[in-house]
Coordinates of C-alpha atoms and ligand atoms in Angstrom, one line a residue:
X1 CA 5.3 55.0 69.4
X2 CA 2.7 55.9 71.9
X3 CA 0.0 58.5 71.3
X4 CA -0.8 61.3 73.6
X5 CA -4.3 61.2 75.1
X6 CA -4.3 65.1 75.2
X7 CA -6.8 65.7 72.4
X8 CA -9.4 63.5 74.1
X9 CA -8.5 64.8 77.6
X10 CA -8.6 68.5 76.6
X11 CA -12.2 68.2 75.5
X12 CA -13.1 67.1 79.1
X13 CA -11.2 69.7 81.0
X14 CA -13.7 72.6 80.7
X15 CA -16.1 70.5 82.7
X16 CA -13.9 69.7 85.7
X17 CA -12.6 71.5 88.8
X18 CA -9.0 73.0 88.6
X19 CA -8.3 71.7 85.0
X20 CA -4.9 73.4 85.2
X21 CA -3.5 70.5 87.3
X22 CA -3.8 68.1 84.4
X23 CA -2.0 70.3 81.8
X24 CA 1.7 69.7 82.6
X25 CA 4.5 71.7 81.1
X26 CA 5.7 73.0 84.5
X27 CA 9.0 74.8 84.8
X28 CA 11.7 72.2 85.0
X29 CA 9.5 69.3 83.8
X30 CA 10.9 67.0 81.1
X31 CA 9.5 65.3 78.1
X32 CA 11.8 62.9 76.3
X33 CA 11.5 61.1 73.0
X34 CA 9.5 57.9 73.7
X35 CA 11.3 55.9 71.0
X36 CA 14.7 57.1 72.0
X37 CA 14.3 55.4 75.4
X38 CA 14.3 51.8 76.2
X39 CA 13.2 51.9 79.9
X40 CA 10.2 54.0 80.7
X41 CA 8.8 54.8 84.2
X42 CA 5.5 56.3 85.1
X43 CA 5.8 57.8 88.6
X44 CA 2.8 58.4 90.7
X45 CA 2.1 60.1 94.0
X46 CA -1.4 58.8 94.7
X47 CA -3.1 62.0 95.7
X48 CA -4.2 65.1 94.0
X49 CA -1.7 67.3 92.1
X50 CA -1.7 69.9 94.8
X51 CA -0.4 67.4 97.3
X52 CA 1.6 65.2 94.9
X53 CA 3.6 67.7 93.0
X54 CA 5.7 69.0 95.9
X55 CA 6.5 65.5 97.1
X56 CA 10.2 65.4 97.3
X57 CA 10.6 61.6 96.8
X58 CA 8.8 61.6 93.5
X59 CA 10.6 64.8 92.3
X60 CA 14.0 63.2 93.1
X61 CA 13.3 60.0 91.3
X62 CA 11.8 61.9 88.3
X63 CA 15.1 63.8 87.9
X64 CA 17.4 60.9 88.7
X65 CA 15.8 58.8 86.0
X66 CA 15.4 61.5 83.4
X67 CA 19.1 62.4 83.7
X68 CA 20.0 58.9 82.5
X69 CA 20.5 58.3 78.8
X70 CA 17.8 56.1 77.3
X71 CA 15.5 56.3 80.4
X72 CA 12.3 58.3 80.5
X73 CA 10.2 59.2 83.6
X74 CA 6.9 61.0 83.6
X75 CA 4.5 61.9 86.4
X76 CA 0.9 61.0 87.1
X77 CA -1.3 62.0 90.0
X78 CA -4.8 61.0 91.2
X79 CA -7.5 62.6 89.2
X80 CA -10.5 64.0 91.1
X81 CA -13.7 62.1 91.0
X82 CA -15.2 64.6 88.6
X83 CA -12.6 63.9 85.9
X84 CA -12.5 60.2 86.7
X85 CA -16.2 59.9 85.9
X86 CA -15.7 61.7 82.6
X87 CA -12.6 59.6 81.7
X88 CA -14.6 56.5 82.2
X89 CA -17.5 57.8 80.1
X90 CA -15.1 58.8 77.3
X91 CA -12.7 56.0 77.6
X92 CA -9.7 58.1 78.5
X93 CA -7.0 56.2 80.4
X94 CA -4.9 57.3 83.4
X95 CA -2.3 59.6 81.8
X96 CA 1.0 61.3 82.7
X97 CA 0.9 65.1 83.1
X98 CA 4.2 65.4 81.2
X99 CA 3.3 64.1 77.8
X100 CA -0.2 62.8 78.5
X101 CA 0.8 59.3 77.6
X102 CA -1.2 56.4 78.9
X103 CA 0.2 54.9 82.1
X104 CA -0.5 51.4 80.8
X105 CA 2.1 51.9 78.0
X106 CA 5.1 52.3 80.4
X107 CA 7.5 49.5 81.5
X108 CA 7.3 50.4 85.2
X109 CA 4.7 52.1 87.3
X110 CA 6.3 53.3 90.6
X111 CA 3.9 54.6 93.3
X112 CA 5.1 56.4 96.3
X113 CA 3.0 56.0 99.5
X114 CA 3.7 58.4 102.3
X115 CA 0.5 57.2 103.9
X116 CA -1.7 54.1 103.7
X117 CA -4.7 56.2 103.0
X118 CA -3.6 56.4 99.3
X119 CA -4.3 52.7 98.7
X120 CA -7.8 53.2 97.2
X121 CA -6.3 55.8 94.9
X122 CA -3.8 53.1 93.6
X123 CA -6.7 50.9 92.6
X124 CA -8.5 53.8 90.9
X125 CA -5.3 54.6 88.9
X126 CA -4.7 51.0 88.0
X127 CA -8.2 50.5 86.8
X128 CA -8.2 53.8 84.8
X129 CA -4.9 52.8 83.3
X130 CA -6.4 49.5 82.1
X131 CA -4.0 47.5 84.3
X132 CA -5.6 44.5 86.0
X133 CA -6.1 45.3 89.7
X134 CA -4.5 42.0 90.8
X135 CA -0.9 41.4 90.0
X136 CA -1.6 37.7 89.2
X137 CA -3.8 38.8 86.2
X138 CA -1.1 40.9 84.5
X139 CA 1.1 39.9 81.6
X140 CA 4.1 41.2 79.6
X141 CA 2.0 44.0 78.1
X142 CA 1.4 45.6 81.6
X143 CA 3.8 47.7 83.6
X144 CA 5.5 46.3 86.6
X145 CA 3.7 48.0 89.5
X146 CA 6.2 49.0 92.3
X147 CA 5.3 50.5 95.7
X148 CA 7.7 52.7 97.5
X149 CA 7.6 55.3 100.3
X150 CA 7.2 54.8 104.0
X151 CA 4.1 52.7 103.7
X152 CA 6.0 50.2 101.6
X153 CA 7.7 49.0 104.8
X154 CA 4.5 47.0 105.3
X155 CA 3.1 46.5 101.8
X156 CA 1.2 43.4 102.8
X157 CA -2.3 44.9 102.7
X158 CA -1.6 45.8 99.0
X159 CA 0.3 42.6 98.2
X160 CA -2.3 41.5 95.7
X161 CA -2.2 44.7 93.8
X162 CA 1.5 45.4 93.4
X163 CA 4.2 43.4 91.7
X164 CA 7.0 44.6 93.9
X165 CA 7.9 46.9 96.8
X166 CA 11.1 48.8 97.4
X167 CA 12.0 49.7 101.0
X168 CA 14.0 52.8 101.8
X169 CA 15.9 55.4 99.7
X170 CA 14.9 55.1 96.1
X171 CA 17.7 56.9 94.2
X172 CA 20.0 54.1 93.6
X173 CA 17.3 51.4 93.7
X174 CA 15.4 52.8 90.7
X175 CA 18.7 52.8 88.7
X176 CA 19.3 49.2 89.6
X177 CA 15.8 48.2 88.6
X178 CA 16.2 50.2 85.4
X179 CA 19.3 48.2 84.5
X180 CA 17.7 44.9 85.2
X181 CA 14.6 45.8 83.1
X182 CA 16.9 47.1 80.3
X183 CA 18.9 43.9 80.2
X184 CA 15.8 41.7 80.2
X185 CA 14.2 43.6 77.4
X186 CA 17.4 43.6 75.3
X187 CA 17.6 39.8 75.7
X188 CA 14.2 39.5 74.3
X189 CA 12.2 39.3 77.6
X190 CA 13.3 35.7 78.4
X191 CA 11.0 33.8 80.8
X192 CA 8.4 36.6 80.6
X193 CA 7.2 38.6 83.5
X194 CA 8.0 35.9 86.0
X195 CA 11.7 35.9 85.1
X196 CA 11.9 39.7 85.3
X197 CA 10.4 39.6 88.8
X198 CA 12.8 36.8 89.7
X199 CA 15.7 38.9 88.6
X200 CA 14.5 41.8 90.7
X201 CA 13.9 39.5 93.7
X202 CA 17.4 38.0 93.5
X203 CA 18.9 41.5 94.2
X204 CA 17.7 41.1 97.8
X205 CA 16.4 44.6 97.7
X206 CA 13.1 44.2 95.8
X207 CA 10.2 42.5 97.6
X208 CA 8.0 40.5 95.3
X209 CA 5.0 39.5 97.4
X210 CA 3.9 36.6 95.1
X211 CA 7.1 34.8 95.8
X212 CA 6.2 34.4 99.5
X213 CA 3.4 32.3 101.0
X214 CA 1.7 33.4 104.3
X215 CA 0.5 30.6 106.5
X216 CA -1.9 31.3 109.3
X217 CA -2.7 29.7 112.7
X218 CA -6.3 28.8 113.4
X219 CA -6.8 31.8 115.7
X220 CA -5.9 34.2 112.8
X221 CA -2.3 35.0 113.7
X222 CA 0.4 34.4 111.1
X223 CA 2.2 31.1 111.5
X224 CA 5.0 32.0 109.1
X225 CA 5.9 33.7 105.8
X226 CA 8.1 31.6 103.5
X227 CA 9.6 32.0 100.0
X228 CA 7.8 29.7 97.6
X229 CA 10.7 29.3 95.2
X230 CA 14.5 29.0 95.4
X231 CA 16.7 32.0 95.0
X232 CA 14.3 34.3 96.8
X233 CA 15.7 35.8 100.0
X234 CA 14.0 35.0 103.3
X235 CA 14.2 38.7 104.2
X236 CA 14.3 41.7 101.9
X237 CA 16.5 44.7 102.8
X238 CA 15.9 48.3 102.8
X239 CA 18.1 50.7 100.7
X240 CA 20.2 53.4 102.3
X241 CA 21.9 56.1 100.3
X242 CA 25.2 57.2 101.9
X243 CA 26.8 60.5 101.1
X244 CA 23.9 62.9 100.4
X245 CA 26.3 65.3 98.8
X246 CA 26.7 62.9 95.9
X247 CA 22.9 62.8 95.5
X248 CA 22.1 66.6 95.4
X249 CA 18.6 66.2 94.0
X250 CA 16.3 67.8 93.1
X251 CA 18.7 70.1 91.2
X252 CA 15.9 71.5 89.1
X253 CA 12.8 71.5 91.4
X254 CA 9.5 71.5 89.7
X255 CA 7.5 74.7 89.9
X256 CA 3.8 73.9 90.0
X257 CA 1.3 75.4 87.6
X258 CA -1.6 75.2 90.0
X259 CA -1.7 76.0 93.7
X260 CA -0.1 73.3 95.9
X261 CA 0.3 72.6 99.6
X262 CA 3.9 74.0 99.7
X263 CA 4.8 77.1 97.6
X264 CA 8.5 76.9 98.4
X265 CA 11.7 75.2 97.4
X266 CA 12.8 72.4 99.7
X267 CA 16.4 71.3 100.4
X268 CA 16.8 68.1 102.4
X269 CA 19.5 68.9 104.9
X270 CA 19.8 65.4 106.4
X271 CA 18.1 62.1 106.3
X272 CA 17.3 59.8 109.2
X273 CA 16.8 60.6 112.8
X274 CA 18.1 58.8 115.9
X275 CA 16.3 60.8 118.6
X276 CA 14.4 57.5 119.2
X277 CA 10.8 58.8 119.5
X278 CA 9.1 55.5 120.0
X279 CA 5.9 56.4 117.9
X280 CA 7.9 57.7 115.0
X281 CA 8.1 55.3 112.1
X282 CA 9.9 57.8 109.9
X283 CA 12.7 58.1 112.4
X284 CA 13.0 54.3 112.9
X285 CA 13.0 53.3 109.3
X286 CA 15.4 56.0 108.0
X287 CA 18.3 55.4 110.3
X288 CA 21.1 56.2 110.6
X289 CA 21.5 60.0 110.4
X290 CA 23.2 61.2 107.2
X291 CA 23.9 64.9 107.0
X292 CA 24.3 66.9 103.8
X293 CA 27.3 69.2 104.3
X294 CA 26.9 72.9 104.8
X295 CA 28.5 73.7 101.5
X296 CA 26.4 71.1 99.7
X297 CA 23.3 72.7 101.2
X298 CA 24.5 76.1 100.1
X299 CA 25.0 74.9 96.5
X300 CA 21.6 73.3 96.3
X301 CA 19.9 76.4 97.6
X302 CA 21.7 78.6 95.1
X303 CA 21.1 76.3 92.2
X304 CA 17.5 75.7 93.1
X305 CA 16.6 79.3 93.6
X306 CA 17.9 80.3 90.2
X307 CA 16.2 77.3 88.6
X308 CA 12.8 78.1 90.2
X309 CA 12.5 81.8 91.2
X310 CA 11.1 80.7 94.6
X311 CA 11.4 83.2 97.4
X312 CA 11.2 80.7 100.3
X313 CA 13.6 77.9 101.1
X314 CA 12.4 75.1 103.4
X315 CA 15.3 73.3 105.1
X316 CA 13.8 69.9 105.2
X317 CA 14.5 66.9 107.4
X318 CA 12.8 65.0 110.2
X319 CA 14.1 67.5 112.8
X320 CA 15.9 70.3 111.0
X321 CA 17.4 72.1 113.9
X322 CA 19.3 68.9 114.8
X323 CA 21.8 69.4 111.9
X324 CA 25.2 69.7 113.5
X325 CA 25.8 73.0 111.7
X326 CA 22.3 74.5 111.6
X327 CA 23.3 77.8 113.2
X328 CA 26.0 78.4 110.5
X329 CA 23.7 77.2 107.8
X330 CA 20.9 79.6 108.9
X331 CA 23.3 82.5 109.3
X332 CA 25.2 81.8 106.1
X333 CA 22.1 81.6 104.0
X334 CA 20.6 84.7 105.7
X335 CA 23.8 86.6 105.0
X336 CA 23.9 85.4 101.4
X337 CA 20.4 86.5 100.7
X338 CA 20.4 89.7 102.8
X339 CA 18.4 92.4 101.1
X340 CA 16.5 90.0 98.9
X341 CA 13.0 88.6 99.6
X342 CA 14.3 85.1 100.1
X343 CA 13.1 83.7 103.4
X344 CA 14.1 80.5 105.2
X345 CA 11.9 78.1 107.1
X346 CA 12.5 74.9 109.1
X347 CA 9.4 72.8 108.6
X348 CA 10.0 70.6 111.6
X349 CA 12.0 71.8 114.6
X350 CA 12.5 70.2 117.9
X351 CA 11.7 72.4 120.8
X352 CA 15.0 71.8 122.5
X353 CA 17.1 72.5 119.4
X354 CA 15.6 75.9 118.6
X355 CA 17.0 79.1 120.1
X356 CA 16.8 82.8 119.7
X357 CA 19.7 83.1 117.3
X358 CA 18.1 80.6 115.0
X359 CA 14.8 82.5 115.3
X360 CA 16.5 85.7 114.3
X361 CA 18.3 84.2 111.3
X362 CA 15.1 82.7 110.1
X363 CA 13.2 86.0 110.2
X364 CA 16.0 88.2 108.9
X365 CA 15.2 88.4 105.2
X366 CA 11.5 88.0 105.0
X367 CA 8.3 87.1 106.5
X368 CA 8.1 84.9 109.6
X369 CA 6.6 81.7 108.4
X370 CA 4.6 79.7 111.0
X371 CA 6.5 78.0 113.8
X372 CA 5.4 74.5 114.7
X373 CA 6.7 72.5 117.6
X374 CA 5.7 69.0 118.5
X375 CA 5.9 68.1 122.2
X376 CA 3.6 65.2 121.2
X377 CA 2.7 64.4 124.8
X378 CA 1.1 66.7 127.4
X379 CA 2.7 65.3 130.5
X380 CA 6.3 64.6 131.5
X381 CA 5.3 61.0 132.2
X382 CA 3.9 60.3 128.7
X383 CA 6.8 62.1 127.1
X384 CA 9.1 59.5 128.9
X385 CA 6.9 56.7 127.5
X386 CA 7.3 58.0 124.0
X387 CA 11.0 58.9 124.5
X388 CA 10.4 62.5 123.5
X389 CA 12.4 64.2 126.1
X390 CA 11.3 67.7 125.8
X391 CA 10.7 69.4 129.1
X392 CA 8.0 72.1 129.7
X393 CA 10.9 74.4 130.6
X394 CA 12.5 73.9 127.2
X395 CA 9.2 74.6 125.5
X396 CA 8.6 77.8 127.5
X397 CA 12.1 79.0 126.8
X398 CA 11.8 78.3 123.1
X399 CA 8.4 79.9 122.5
X400 CA 9.4 82.9 124.6
X401 CA 12.4 83.3 122.2
X402 CA 10.0 83.0 119.2
X403 CA 7.5 85.5 120.6
X404 CA 10.2 88.0 121.6
X405 CA 11.7 87.7 118.1
X406 CA 8.3 88.9 116.7
X407 CA 6.3 85.7 116.1
X408 CA 2.7 86.1 117.2
X409 CA 1.5 82.6 116.4
X410 CA 3.0 79.3 117.5
X411 CA 1.5 75.9 116.7
X412 CA 2.0 73.0 119.0
X413 CA 1.3 69.4 117.9
X414 CA 0.3 66.6 120.1
X415 CA -1.0 63.0 119.9
X416 CA -3.8 61.4 121.7
X417 CA -4.1 57.7 122.4
X418 CA -0.4 57.0 123.2
X419 CA 0.3 53.7 125.0
X420 CA -0.4 53.9 128.8
X421 CA -2.0 57.3 128.4
X422 CA -4.8 58.5 130.7
X423 CA -7.2 61.5 130.6
X424 CA -4.8 63.3 132.9
X425 CA -1.9 63.1 130.5
X426 CA -4.0 64.7 127.8
X427 CA -5.6 67.3 130.1
X428 CA -2.1 68.6 130.8
X429 CA -1.9 69.9 127.3
X430 CA -4.4 72.6 128.3
X431 CA -2.1 73.6 131.1
X432 CA 0.9 73.6 128.8
X433 CA -0.8 75.8 126.3
X434 CA -1.8 78.2 129.1
X435 CA 1.8 78.5 130.3
X436 CA 2.9 79.1 126.7
X437 CA 0.5 82.0 126.3
X438 CA 1.5 83.4 129.7
X439 CA 5.2 83.3 128.8
X440 CA 4.5 84.7 125.4
X441 CA 2.7 87.7 126.8
X442 CA 5.5 88.4 129.1
X443 CA 8.2 88.0 126.5
X444 CA 6.5 90.1 123.8
X445 CA 4.8 92.6 126.1
X446 CA 1.7 92.1 124.1
X447 CA -1.6 90.4 124.7
X448 CA -2.0 89.8 121.0
X449 CA -0.4 86.4 120.7
X450 CA -1.9 83.0 119.9
X451 CA -1.0 79.4 120.3
X452 CA -2.8 76.7 118.4
X453 CA -2.9 73.3 119.8
X454 CA -3.3 70.7 117.0
X455 CA -3.9 67.1 118.1
X456 CA -4.2 63.9 116.2
X457 CA -4.9 60.3 117.2
X458 CA -1.9 58.0 117.6
X459 CA -1.6 55.1 115.2
X460 CA 0.9 52.3 116.0
X461 CA 3.2 51.7 113.1
X462 CA 5.3 48.7 111.9
X463 CA 9.1 48.8 112.6
X464 CA 8.7 50.9 115.7
X465 CA 8.7 49.8 119.4
X466 CA 4.9 50.5 119.5
X467 CA 4.3 48.0 116.7
X468 CA 3.0 45.6 119.5
X469 CA 0.8 48.2 121.2
X470 CA -3.0 48.3 121.2
X471 CA -4.5 51.4 119.5
X472 CA -7.0 53.5 121.4
X473 CA -10.5 53.0 120.0
X474 CA -12.1 55.9 118.1
X475 CA -14.8 56.5 120.7
X476 CA -12.3 56.7 123.6
X477 CA -10.1 59.0 121.5
X478 CA -13.0 61.3 120.8
X479 CA -14.1 61.3 124.5
X480 CA -10.6 62.2 125.7
X481 CA -10.3 65.0 123.1
X482 CA -13.7 66.4 124.1
X483 CA -12.5 66.6 127.7
X484 CA -9.4 68.6 126.6
X485 CA -11.5 70.9 124.4
X486 CA -13.8 71.6 127.4
X487 CA -10.8 72.3 129.6
X488 CA -9.4 74.8 127.1
X489 CA -12.7 76.5 126.6
X490 CA -13.3 76.8 130.3
X491 CA -10.1 78.8 130.8
X492 CA -11.3 82.4 131.2
X493 CA -7.8 84.0 131.1
X494 CA -6.1 82.2 128.3
X495 CA -8.7 80.1 126.6
X496 CA -9.4 82.7 123.8
X497 CA -5.8 82.9 122.9
X498 CA -5.6 79.1 122.4
X499 CA -6.8 77.6 119.2
X500 CA -7.8 73.9 119.3
X501 CA -7.7 71.7 116.2
X502 CA -8.4 68.1 116.4
X503 CA -9.2 65.2 114.2
X504 CA -11.7 62.6 115.4
X505 CA -10.5 59.1 116.0
X506 CA -12.2 57.4 113.1
X507 CA -9.7 58.0 110.3
X508 CA -7.0 56.8 112.7
X509 CA -8.7 53.4 113.1
X510 CA -8.7 52.9 109.3
X511 CA -5.1 54.1 109.1
X512 CA -4.3 51.6 111.9
X513 CA -6.0 48.8 110.0
X514 CA -4.0 49.5 106.9
X515 CA -0.7 50.1 108.7
X516 CA -0.5 46.9 110.7
X517 CA -2.7 44.9 108.3
X518 CA -1.7 41.7 106.5
X519 CA -2.7 40.3 103.1
X520 CA -6.3 39.6 104.2
X521 CA -6.8 43.4 104.3
X522 CA -6.4 43.5 100.5
X523 CA -10.0 42.3 100.2
X524 CA -11.2 45.2 102.4
X525 CA -9.3 47.8 100.3
X526 CA -10.8 46.3 97.1
X527 CA -14.3 46.3 98.6
X528 CA -14.0 50.0 99.6
X529 CA -12.6 50.9 96.2
X530 CA -15.5 49.1 94.5
X531 CA -17.9 50.9 96.7
X532 CA -16.6 54.3 95.5
X533 CA -13.8 54.9 98.1
X534 CA -11.2 57.4 96.9
X535 CA -9.0 60.1 98.5
X536 CA -9.3 58.6 102.0
X537 CA -6.9 61.2 103.3
X538 CA -9.5 63.9 102.6
X539 CA -12.2 64.4 105.1
X540 CA -14.8 65.3 102.5
X541 CA -14.3 61.9 100.8
X542 CA -13.4 59.7 103.7
X543 CA -16.2 57.4 105.0
X544 CA -15.6 55.4 108.2
X545 CA -18.9 53.6 107.7
X546 CA -17.8 52.5 104.2
X547 CA -14.6 51.0 105.6
X548 CA -16.3 49.3 108.5
X549 CA -19.0 47.8 106.3
X550 CA -16.4 46.6 103.8
X551 CA -14.3 45.0 106.5
X552 CA -17.2 43.2 108.0
X553 CA -18.2 41.7 104.6
X554 CA -14.6 41.0 103.5
X555 CA -13.5 39.4 106.8
X556 CA -16.7 37.5 107.6
X557 CA -15.1 34.1 107.0
X558 CA -11.9 35.0 108.8
X559 CA -11.2 34.7 112.6
X560 CA -10.1 38.4 112.5
X561 CA -11.8 41.8 112.5
X562 CA -11.0 45.5 112.7
X563 CA -10.4 45.5 116.5
X564 CA -8.1 42.5 116.1
X565 CA -5.9 44.5 113.8
X566 CA -6.1 47.8 115.7
X567 CA -6.9 47.8 119.4
X568 CA -5.4 44.4 120.2
X569 CA -2.0 44.3 121.8
X570 CA 0.5 41.8 120.3
X571 CA 2.8 39.6 122.3
X572 CA 6.5 39.1 121.7
X573 CA 6.3 35.8 119.8
X574 CA 3.6 36.7 117.4
X575 CA 4.8 36.8 113.8
X576 CA 4.1 40.2 112.5
X577 CA 3.1 40.7 108.8
X578 CA 6.3 42.7 108.1
X579 CA 8.8 40.6 110.0
X580 CA 10.3 39.4 106.7
X581 CA 11.0 43.0 105.6
X582 CA 14.2 44.2 107.0
X583 CA 14.5 47.8 108.1
X584 CA 17.8 46.9 109.9
X585 CA 16.3 47.3 113.3
X586 CA 16.9 44.4 115.5
X587 CA 13.6 42.8 116.7
X588 CA 15.0 42.1 120.2
X589 CA 16.1 45.7 120.5
X590 CA 12.6 47.0 119.4
X591 CA 11.0 44.7 122.0
X592 CA 13.3 45.9 124.7
X593 CA 12.6 49.5 123.8
X594 CA 8.8 48.7 124.0
X595 CA 9.4 47.3 127.5
X596 CA 11.5 50.4 128.4
X597 CA 8.5 52.5 127.3
X598 CA 6.2 50.7 129.6
X599 CA 8.8 51.3 132.4
X600 CA 9.1 55.0 131.4
X601 CA 12.8 54.6 130.7
X602 CA 14.4 56.9 128.2
X603 CA 17.0 56.1 125.5
X604 CA 19.5 58.7 124.3
X605 CA 20.3 59.7 120.8
X606 CA 23.3 57.7 119.3
X607 CA 24.5 60.8 117.5
X608 CA 25.9 62.1 120.7
X609 CA 26.2 59.0 122.9
X610 CA 27.7 55.6 122.2
X611 CA 25.7 53.3 119.9
X612 CA 22.9 51.5 121.7
X613 CA 22.8 48.6 119.3
X614 CA 19.6 49.2 117.4
X615 CA 21.1 47.0 114.8
X616 CA 20.8 49.2 111.8
X617 CA 24.4 50.1 111.1
X618 CA 25.9 46.6 111.2
X619 CA 22.9 45.1 109.4
X620 CA 22.8 47.6 106.6
X621 CA 26.5 48.3 106.6
X622 CA 25.9 52.0 107.2
X623 CA 27.2 54.5 109.6
X624 CA 26.2 57.8 111.1
X625 CA 27.4 60.7 109.0
X626 CA 27.4 64.0 110.9
X627 CA 29.5 67.1 111.0
X628 CA 30.6 69.6 112.0
X629 CA 32.7 70.1 108.9
X630 CA 33.9 73.5 110.2
X631 CA 33.2 75.0 106.8
X632 CA 31.3 78.2 106.4
X633 CA 29.1 79.5 103.7
X634 CA 30.9 82.4 101.9
X635 CA 29.1 85.2 100.3
X636 CA 28.0 84.5 96.7
X637 CA 30.1 86.1 94.1
X638 CA 28.1 88.4 91.9
X639 CA 29.0 87.8 88.3
Ligands
LIG1 S1 23.3 50.9 115.1 FE1 24.0 52.2 116.7 S2 24.9 54.0 115.7 FE2 23.6 53.0 114.1 S3 21.6 54.0 114.2 FE3 21.5 52.2 115.6 S4 22.1 53.0 117.6 FE4 22.7 54.5 116.1

């Protein structure tokens, strides 16, 4: 029996911002009987409710686990600093929003990291939950803390704070872990926590950092990472779910009580991407492409809409217009929901896969939601370096289609600080935006159109060909962006129609430190947390100075510093902190692709060309799953 903290929490809520986010009871949420379950998960998205609730990964695992007999899963999100202070004062622990149970009472505490900037929030949640910050200080009474999500592909910076990390798709993995925990508990917890972690490690798909020792060279580079006990694999594999139709989750999407970043229902139409953009960690670590069938998508949309009452459906993936049957999907859904208020959106669309028919289908039944395209690089040359082969011609053709179909606003996303980039590459973004407005005015016959250029600093990520690259320093990034801003402002004819949104280079350096960091960075994260660092993804909370000062203190006895982790280029032989974590990508292939980038050589997409041996399919025993199935979405029968 575990008591709800609600009575104590409720008394605090009148004094905090947006108290509704802590109340729970959302449509499609689940509360199960604690005593009727023998494996209990607390699932966390380490950000505020408004960002965390719509997170698909957490929502999927929540439902997959709760569907199981005898298994219970509840959600918890980061509490804002105002509530944190009150919780500390009144001794209220980190709680789940479903039944307001204390997180510390669960068997497992799974935390999904889309970004490394959530690490300080993990520490805040652990501390509030009464769970020792460092895994080595925990005992049988504490939950097993498991990291997942994209950042878990290099969990080394948080190795001290987690018991385990799971790489890749979580659906099957959480069920395997559940079975292991259940068996261990049923046997009377033999061997204690250590034995449980050992059983998880032996699966080959759960990384237990404490079972590996990291040895360093005198100059600070890693010498090697070795298992420190027998039975632990040298490399830990990622998980890949095959046949998405069998995993049609979420079936009952959660409908938030408070405002969130996405007010729509999302259906993931495929997973993985083999376009091969060299900066894109999401694409590299989720290979190969696995499509959900057109009929499977139709069923999910139908069931999800009736379960939620939403009026917008987002067709989600890394590059939605690349689905082999996207035209039929968009048309079939638009036909089905003709005359209703249900609108469709493609949250991420490649420029070259978008066309006028798709534009028309998307706008047929409702409002035109924003269109965002990501050419990423301003010049043809830099787009070759990053393997994002989108020509300016494609872009102009696409935006003309959008403007003539009635859109008045298009957003273009770019990156600054890409390998080999010069000022000239970035300044060409201004030229591109100008050409977009010009074409848009011609296509729409109106001067009333806008194009917003949004630009962020590039951060090299593990398991990508750019994992060896030096990151551009914050000051250089800012200087380059200032030149671009001036160029846009100076344009008398078109400048006013171009919006310019940019982030300064400082958060990118912290993200870079955490992305490619090793275990020594744990001390920095802890120091930042102890100094009050929280919500580092939020500009109002982020403090660059706090991170730099913490790094200087924490690394003062080490031969490494922030530039060593960020702006330094690595060579081929250097052992990288995540080399023992297997994303399936062949290291040699990644290195060759990095060399191709420097030579400005492009690589095709293996969906439409022969396999180019990135290594994933043979290593993970997976295969590309794409259509077309040739099936069509039939009209829904009205009962
Ligand atoms: S192994 Fe070949 S087919 Fe599979 S994702 Fe890599 S390049 Fe594509």
